[in-house]
Every structure is written in C-alpha cells, then in structure tokens.
Tab-separated table of C-alpha atoms in Angstrom:
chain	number	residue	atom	x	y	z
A	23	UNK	CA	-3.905	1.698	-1.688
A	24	UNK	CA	-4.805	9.759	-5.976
A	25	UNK	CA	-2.400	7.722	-8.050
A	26	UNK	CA	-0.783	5.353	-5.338
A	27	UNK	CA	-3.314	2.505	-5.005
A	28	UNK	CA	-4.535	2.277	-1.432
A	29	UNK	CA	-3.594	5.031	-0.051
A	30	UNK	CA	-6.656	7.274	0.099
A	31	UNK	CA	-8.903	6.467	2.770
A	32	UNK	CA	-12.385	6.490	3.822
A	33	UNK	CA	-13.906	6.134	7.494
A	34	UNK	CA	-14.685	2.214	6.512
A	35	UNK	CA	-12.101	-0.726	6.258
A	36	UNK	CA	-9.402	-0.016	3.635
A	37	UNK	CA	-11.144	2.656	2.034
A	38	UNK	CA	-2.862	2.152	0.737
A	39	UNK	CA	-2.124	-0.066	1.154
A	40	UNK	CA	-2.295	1.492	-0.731
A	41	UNK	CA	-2.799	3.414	-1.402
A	42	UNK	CA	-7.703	6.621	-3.772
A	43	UNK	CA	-11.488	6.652	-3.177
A	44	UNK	CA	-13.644	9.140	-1.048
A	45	UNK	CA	-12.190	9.984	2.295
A	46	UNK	CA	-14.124	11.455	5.325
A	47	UNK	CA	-10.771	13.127	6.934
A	48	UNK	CA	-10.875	16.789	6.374
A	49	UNK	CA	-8.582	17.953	3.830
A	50	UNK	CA	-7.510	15.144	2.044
A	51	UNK	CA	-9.333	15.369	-0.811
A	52	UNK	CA	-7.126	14.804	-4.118
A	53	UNK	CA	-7.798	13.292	-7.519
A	54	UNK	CA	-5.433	11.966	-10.438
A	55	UNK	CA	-5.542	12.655	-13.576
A	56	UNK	CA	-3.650	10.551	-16.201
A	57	UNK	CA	-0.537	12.887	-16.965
A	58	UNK	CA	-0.228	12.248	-13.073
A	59	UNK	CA	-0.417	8.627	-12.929
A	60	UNK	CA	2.540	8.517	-16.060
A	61	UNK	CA	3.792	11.120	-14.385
A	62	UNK	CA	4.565	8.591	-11.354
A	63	UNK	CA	5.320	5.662	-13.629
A	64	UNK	CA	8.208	8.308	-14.659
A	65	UNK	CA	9.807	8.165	-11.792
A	66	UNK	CA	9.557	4.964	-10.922
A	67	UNK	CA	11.599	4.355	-14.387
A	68	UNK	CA	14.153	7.156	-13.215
A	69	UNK	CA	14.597	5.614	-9.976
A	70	UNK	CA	15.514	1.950	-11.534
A	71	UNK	CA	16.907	3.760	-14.973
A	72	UNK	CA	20.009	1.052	-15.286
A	73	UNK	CA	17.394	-2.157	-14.480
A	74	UNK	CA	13.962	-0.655	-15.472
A	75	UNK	CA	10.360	-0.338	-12.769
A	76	UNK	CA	10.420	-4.314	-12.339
A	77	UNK	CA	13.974	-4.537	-11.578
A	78	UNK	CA	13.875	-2.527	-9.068
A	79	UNK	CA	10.711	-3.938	-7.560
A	80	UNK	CA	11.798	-7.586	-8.110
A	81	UNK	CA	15.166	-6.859	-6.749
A	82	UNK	CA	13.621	-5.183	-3.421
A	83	UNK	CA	11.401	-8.076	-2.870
A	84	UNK	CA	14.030	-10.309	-3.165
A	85	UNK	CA	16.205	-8.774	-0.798
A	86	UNK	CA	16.740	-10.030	2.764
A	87	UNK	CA	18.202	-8.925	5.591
A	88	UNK	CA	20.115	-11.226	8.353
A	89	UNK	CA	18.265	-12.438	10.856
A	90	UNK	CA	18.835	-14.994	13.508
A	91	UNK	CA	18.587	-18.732	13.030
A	92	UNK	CA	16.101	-19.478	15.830
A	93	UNK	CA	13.985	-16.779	14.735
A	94	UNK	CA	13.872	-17.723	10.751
A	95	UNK	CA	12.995	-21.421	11.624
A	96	UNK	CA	10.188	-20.479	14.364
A	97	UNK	CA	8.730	-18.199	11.416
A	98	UNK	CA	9.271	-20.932	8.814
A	99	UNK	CA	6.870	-23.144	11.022
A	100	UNK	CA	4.167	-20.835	10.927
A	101	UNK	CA	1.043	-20.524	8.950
A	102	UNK	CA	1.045	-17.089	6.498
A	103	UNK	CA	-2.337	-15.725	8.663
A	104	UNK	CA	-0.228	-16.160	11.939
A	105	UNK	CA	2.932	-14.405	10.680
A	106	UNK	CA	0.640	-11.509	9.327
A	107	UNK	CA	-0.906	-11.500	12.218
A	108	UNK	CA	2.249	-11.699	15.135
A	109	UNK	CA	4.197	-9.375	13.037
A	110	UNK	CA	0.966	-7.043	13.367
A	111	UNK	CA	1.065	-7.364	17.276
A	112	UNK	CA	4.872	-6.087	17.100
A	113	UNK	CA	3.424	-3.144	14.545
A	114	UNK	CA	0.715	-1.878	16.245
A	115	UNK	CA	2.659	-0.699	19.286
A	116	UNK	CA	4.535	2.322	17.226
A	117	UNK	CA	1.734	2.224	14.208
A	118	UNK	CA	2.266	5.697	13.458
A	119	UNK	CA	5.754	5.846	12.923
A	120	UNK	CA	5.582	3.316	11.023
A	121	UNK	CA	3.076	4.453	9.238
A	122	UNK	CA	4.599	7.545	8.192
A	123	UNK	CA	7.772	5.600	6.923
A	124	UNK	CA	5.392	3.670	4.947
A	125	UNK	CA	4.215	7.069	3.152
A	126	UNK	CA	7.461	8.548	3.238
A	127	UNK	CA	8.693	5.372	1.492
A	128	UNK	CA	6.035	5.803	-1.577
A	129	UNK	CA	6.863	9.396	-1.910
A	130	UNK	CA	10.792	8.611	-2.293
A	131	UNK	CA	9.958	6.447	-4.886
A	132	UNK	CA	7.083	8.479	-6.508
A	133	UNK	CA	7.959	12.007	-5.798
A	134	UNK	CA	5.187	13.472	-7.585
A	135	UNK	CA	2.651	11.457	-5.435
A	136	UNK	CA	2.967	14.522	-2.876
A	137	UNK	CA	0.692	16.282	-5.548
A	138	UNK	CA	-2.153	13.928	-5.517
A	139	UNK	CA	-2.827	15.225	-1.593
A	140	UNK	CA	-3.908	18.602	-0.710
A	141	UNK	CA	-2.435	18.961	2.892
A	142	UNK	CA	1.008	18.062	0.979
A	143	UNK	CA	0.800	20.009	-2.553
A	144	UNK	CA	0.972	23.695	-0.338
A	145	UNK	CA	2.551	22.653	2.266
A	146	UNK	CA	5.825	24.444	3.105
A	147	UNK	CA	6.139	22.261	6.239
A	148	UNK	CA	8.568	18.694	5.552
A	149	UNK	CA	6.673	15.782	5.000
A	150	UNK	CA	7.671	13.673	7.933
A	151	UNK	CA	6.705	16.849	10.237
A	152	UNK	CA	3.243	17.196	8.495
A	153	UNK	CA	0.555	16.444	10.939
A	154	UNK	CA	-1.896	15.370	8.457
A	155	UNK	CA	-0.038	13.600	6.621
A	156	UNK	CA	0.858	11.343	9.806
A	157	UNK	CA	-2.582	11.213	10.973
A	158	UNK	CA	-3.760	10.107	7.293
A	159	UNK	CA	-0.882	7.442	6.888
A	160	UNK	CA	-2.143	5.607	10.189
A	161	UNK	CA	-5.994	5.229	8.721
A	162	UNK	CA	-4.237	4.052	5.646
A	163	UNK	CA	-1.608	2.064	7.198
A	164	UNK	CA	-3.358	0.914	10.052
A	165	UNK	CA	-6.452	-0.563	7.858
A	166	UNK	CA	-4.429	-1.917	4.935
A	167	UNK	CA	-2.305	-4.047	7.786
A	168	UNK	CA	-5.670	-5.063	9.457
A	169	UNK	CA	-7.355	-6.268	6.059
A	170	UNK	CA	-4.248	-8.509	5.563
A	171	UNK	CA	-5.217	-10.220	8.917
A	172	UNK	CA	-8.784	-10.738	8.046
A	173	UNK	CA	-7.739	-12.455	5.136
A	174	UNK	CA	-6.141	-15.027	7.248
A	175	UNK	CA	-9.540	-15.424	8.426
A	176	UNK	CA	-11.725	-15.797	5.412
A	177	UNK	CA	-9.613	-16.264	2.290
A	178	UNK	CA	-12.851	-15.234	0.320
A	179	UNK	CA	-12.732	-11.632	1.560
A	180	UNK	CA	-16.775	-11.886	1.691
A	181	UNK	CA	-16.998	-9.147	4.406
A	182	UNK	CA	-14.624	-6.697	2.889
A	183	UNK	CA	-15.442	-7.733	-0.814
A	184	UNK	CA	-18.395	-4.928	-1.595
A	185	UNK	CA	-16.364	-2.032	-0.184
A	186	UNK	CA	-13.392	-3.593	-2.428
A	187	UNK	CA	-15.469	-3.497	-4.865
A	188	UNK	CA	-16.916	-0.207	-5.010
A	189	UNK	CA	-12.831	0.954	-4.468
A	190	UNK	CA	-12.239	-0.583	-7.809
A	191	UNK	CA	-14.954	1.944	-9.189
A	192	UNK	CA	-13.386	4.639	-7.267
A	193	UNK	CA	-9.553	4.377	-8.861
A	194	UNK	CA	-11.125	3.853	-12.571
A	195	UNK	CA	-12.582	7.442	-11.437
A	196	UNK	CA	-8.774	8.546	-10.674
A	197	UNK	CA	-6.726	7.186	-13.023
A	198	UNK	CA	-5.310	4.674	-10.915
A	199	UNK	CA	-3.377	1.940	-12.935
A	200	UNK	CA	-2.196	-1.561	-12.340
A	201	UNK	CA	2.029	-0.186	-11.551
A	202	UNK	CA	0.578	1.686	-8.815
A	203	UNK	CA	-0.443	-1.193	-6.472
A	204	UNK	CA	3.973	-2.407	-7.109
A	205	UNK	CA	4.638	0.988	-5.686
A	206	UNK	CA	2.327	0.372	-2.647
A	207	UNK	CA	3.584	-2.812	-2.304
A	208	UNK	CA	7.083	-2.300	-2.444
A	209	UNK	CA	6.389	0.438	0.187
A	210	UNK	CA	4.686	-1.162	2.106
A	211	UNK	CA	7.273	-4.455	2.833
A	212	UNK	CA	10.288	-2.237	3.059
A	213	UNK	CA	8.068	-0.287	5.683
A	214	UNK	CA	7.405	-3.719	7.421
A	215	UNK	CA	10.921	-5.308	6.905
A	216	UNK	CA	12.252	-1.852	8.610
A	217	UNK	CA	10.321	-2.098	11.295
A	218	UNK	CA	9.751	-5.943	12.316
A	219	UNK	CA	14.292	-5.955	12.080
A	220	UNK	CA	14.948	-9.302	12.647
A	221	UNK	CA	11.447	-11.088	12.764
A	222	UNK	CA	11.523	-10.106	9.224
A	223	UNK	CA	11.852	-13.681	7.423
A	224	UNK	CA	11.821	-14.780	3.687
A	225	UNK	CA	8.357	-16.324	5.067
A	226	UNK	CA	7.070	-13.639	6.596
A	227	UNK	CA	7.899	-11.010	3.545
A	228	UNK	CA	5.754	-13.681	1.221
A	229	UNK	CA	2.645	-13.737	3.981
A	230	UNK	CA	2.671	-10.072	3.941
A	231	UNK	CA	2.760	-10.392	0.004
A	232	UNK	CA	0.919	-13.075	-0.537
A	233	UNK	CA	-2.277	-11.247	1.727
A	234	UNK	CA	-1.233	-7.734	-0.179
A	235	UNK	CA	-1.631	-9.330	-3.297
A	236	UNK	CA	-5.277	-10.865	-3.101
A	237	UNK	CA	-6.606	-7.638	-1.395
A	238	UNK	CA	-5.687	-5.375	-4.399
A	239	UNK	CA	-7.038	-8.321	-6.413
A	240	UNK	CA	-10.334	-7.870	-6.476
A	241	UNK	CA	-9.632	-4.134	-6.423
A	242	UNK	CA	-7.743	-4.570	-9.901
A	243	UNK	CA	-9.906	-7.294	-11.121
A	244	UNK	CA	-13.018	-4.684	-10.657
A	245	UNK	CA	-10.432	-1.734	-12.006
A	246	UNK	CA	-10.505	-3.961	-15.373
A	247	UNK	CA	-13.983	-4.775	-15.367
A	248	UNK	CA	-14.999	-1.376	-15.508
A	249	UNK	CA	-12.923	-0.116	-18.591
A	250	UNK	CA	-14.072	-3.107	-20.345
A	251	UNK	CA	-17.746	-1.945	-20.155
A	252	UNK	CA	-16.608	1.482	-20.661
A	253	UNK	CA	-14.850	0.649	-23.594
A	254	UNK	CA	-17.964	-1.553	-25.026
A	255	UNK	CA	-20.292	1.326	-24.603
C-alpha cells in the first residue's frame, strides 16, 4: 500500500496493497519525498499520454478477459467476501510469484518507484531476480490479500482499524498522495486477473475492488485528517 500506497510493510497486518510505513525486514527502509511522489504521478501521465492517469486506470478496470459461462454464473451467485476469499485459496498456492508480478506490475507503471526501496535503488541485479524484493512483495502481497478477506468478516475493520490508522500517519510522513492507492490498485487486479485466468469474473474484479477500496479508506480518510490539522496549526 515510499510513494506506492501499501506497499511498505511492517511485521503486523498490512503494515501495498499497497503499497509506506515502518518495516521490520532488514533493508527496506525508504522514504518519499514530494518531487518523488510527482515524480510517479509523471509517469503515470506518460504511460496514458493519449487518454490521461484515469483513462488508463478506468480503462484497465474495465477490461475483461473471456472466461467460461459456467464459471461467470457460479461467481455471479456468490457473495463479494466468498469470491475474495475462494480466489485467495487459488492465490495462496504460488503467493510469491504472484506476488512479485504484483510489484513488477507497479514498477512498469511507476518506474521511478524502484527508488523509493533501498535493496532496488543499487541494485545491479533485475528486479524479478532480486531476492528481497520477492521476499518483501509476499509480506506486502500476502497481507494486503488477507486484509481483503477479513473485511468480508467485519465490514467495520474494528480489528485492523488502529494499525490503519496509525498507516495514515505514516504516508502523511512520506509524501504519499491519494493517485498512489489507483496505482496499487490497478496493480494489484491485473496481478489477480493474471493469475486467477478464467475464475477472473466482472464480479469477482469488483469484490477484490470493492474490499481494496474500503481498506485504503480509512488509510486516506486519516491521510486527510492529518494535513487538515497540520494546515490549521
């Protein structure tokens, strides 16, 4: 969830999706400062330069790709918490190669994302071969897809609301803004739509969404909350 919301994390849940605050693994300290975070905005604009940042987001969310019949209706007939949480099942078996598409997928769009991590910034080694960058993408991945399932069980997000919370603090700290959570987002349900083939439904892209969406939330809500007062003062 550095400038790509969610995707610094700590040793507790979610702490990339998406994507910034403290993290306990060694060497993957990085902070953002806000030439980096337009510097990211950048290229999402040079990446969509004929339809601008939201047409390409809007037009990869509303892309689909053919699946069968029999498995679109049995996924139309489920509740959003049980397709987040079947198409998790499927994930989990190959999480870290999936999880390194998912960071691979935010630094195609956001090239200068690379920067915000330390273990990428020197490195000389390719990104996909970097061994901490896979073993950081499947915390990341890993507890961004398990916080979407918990959601399914408490739509309040009461357990994982304080930690939340205090990650809101944490991206003020790093210059995280508000187009960073799309670039997350879009990453992450390419990642999933990839991976899931054709169990990937129009249903199943808004559960994953729709639980994406009211995790970074309260992390944005809190993001806000914090310049106001800083802007008071």
């Amino acid at each position: 969830m550095g400038s790509i919301a969610m995707i610094h994390s700590g040793s507790c849940i979610h702490h990339k999706l998406g994507i910034l605050p403290r993290t306990t693994a060694k060497g993957l300290t990085a902070s953002l400062s806000m030439s980096s975070a337009f510097e990211i905005s950048r290229d999402l604009r040079a990446a969509s330069s004929a339809v601008g940042i939201q047409g390409i987001l809007s037009s990869a969310f509303s892309r689909q790709p053919p699946v069968c019949l029999a498995v679109r209706a049995s996924a139309e007939s489920k509740s959003n918490a049980e397709l987040v949480k079947d198409s998790w099942r499927v994930l989990k078996r190959d999480a870290g190669t999936h999880a390194t598409a998912f960071f691979l997928k935010i630094f195609e769009i956001a090239p200068t994302a690379k920067q915000l991590f330390s273990f990428m910034r020197d490195s000389t080694v390719p990104a996909e071969a970097n061994p901490h960058l896979k073993s950081h993408a499947l915390v990341v991945f890993t507890m961004t897809c398990e916080a979407a399932i918990l959601l399914g069980e408490d739509p309040t997000l009461a357990a994982l609301r304080p930690k939340l919370l205090e990650m809101g603090h944490t991206h003020v700290v790093h210059k995280v803004i508000d187009e960073h959570f799309d670039v997350v987002k879009y990453a992450l349900l390419e990642t999933l739509k990839e991976a899931l083939k054709d169990e990937w439904s129009p249903s199943m892209k808004a559960a994953w969404a729709e639980a994406y969406d009211a995790v970074t939330k309260i992390i944005k809500d809190e993001m806000h909350a914090v310049r106001r007062m800083e802007v008071a003062v």
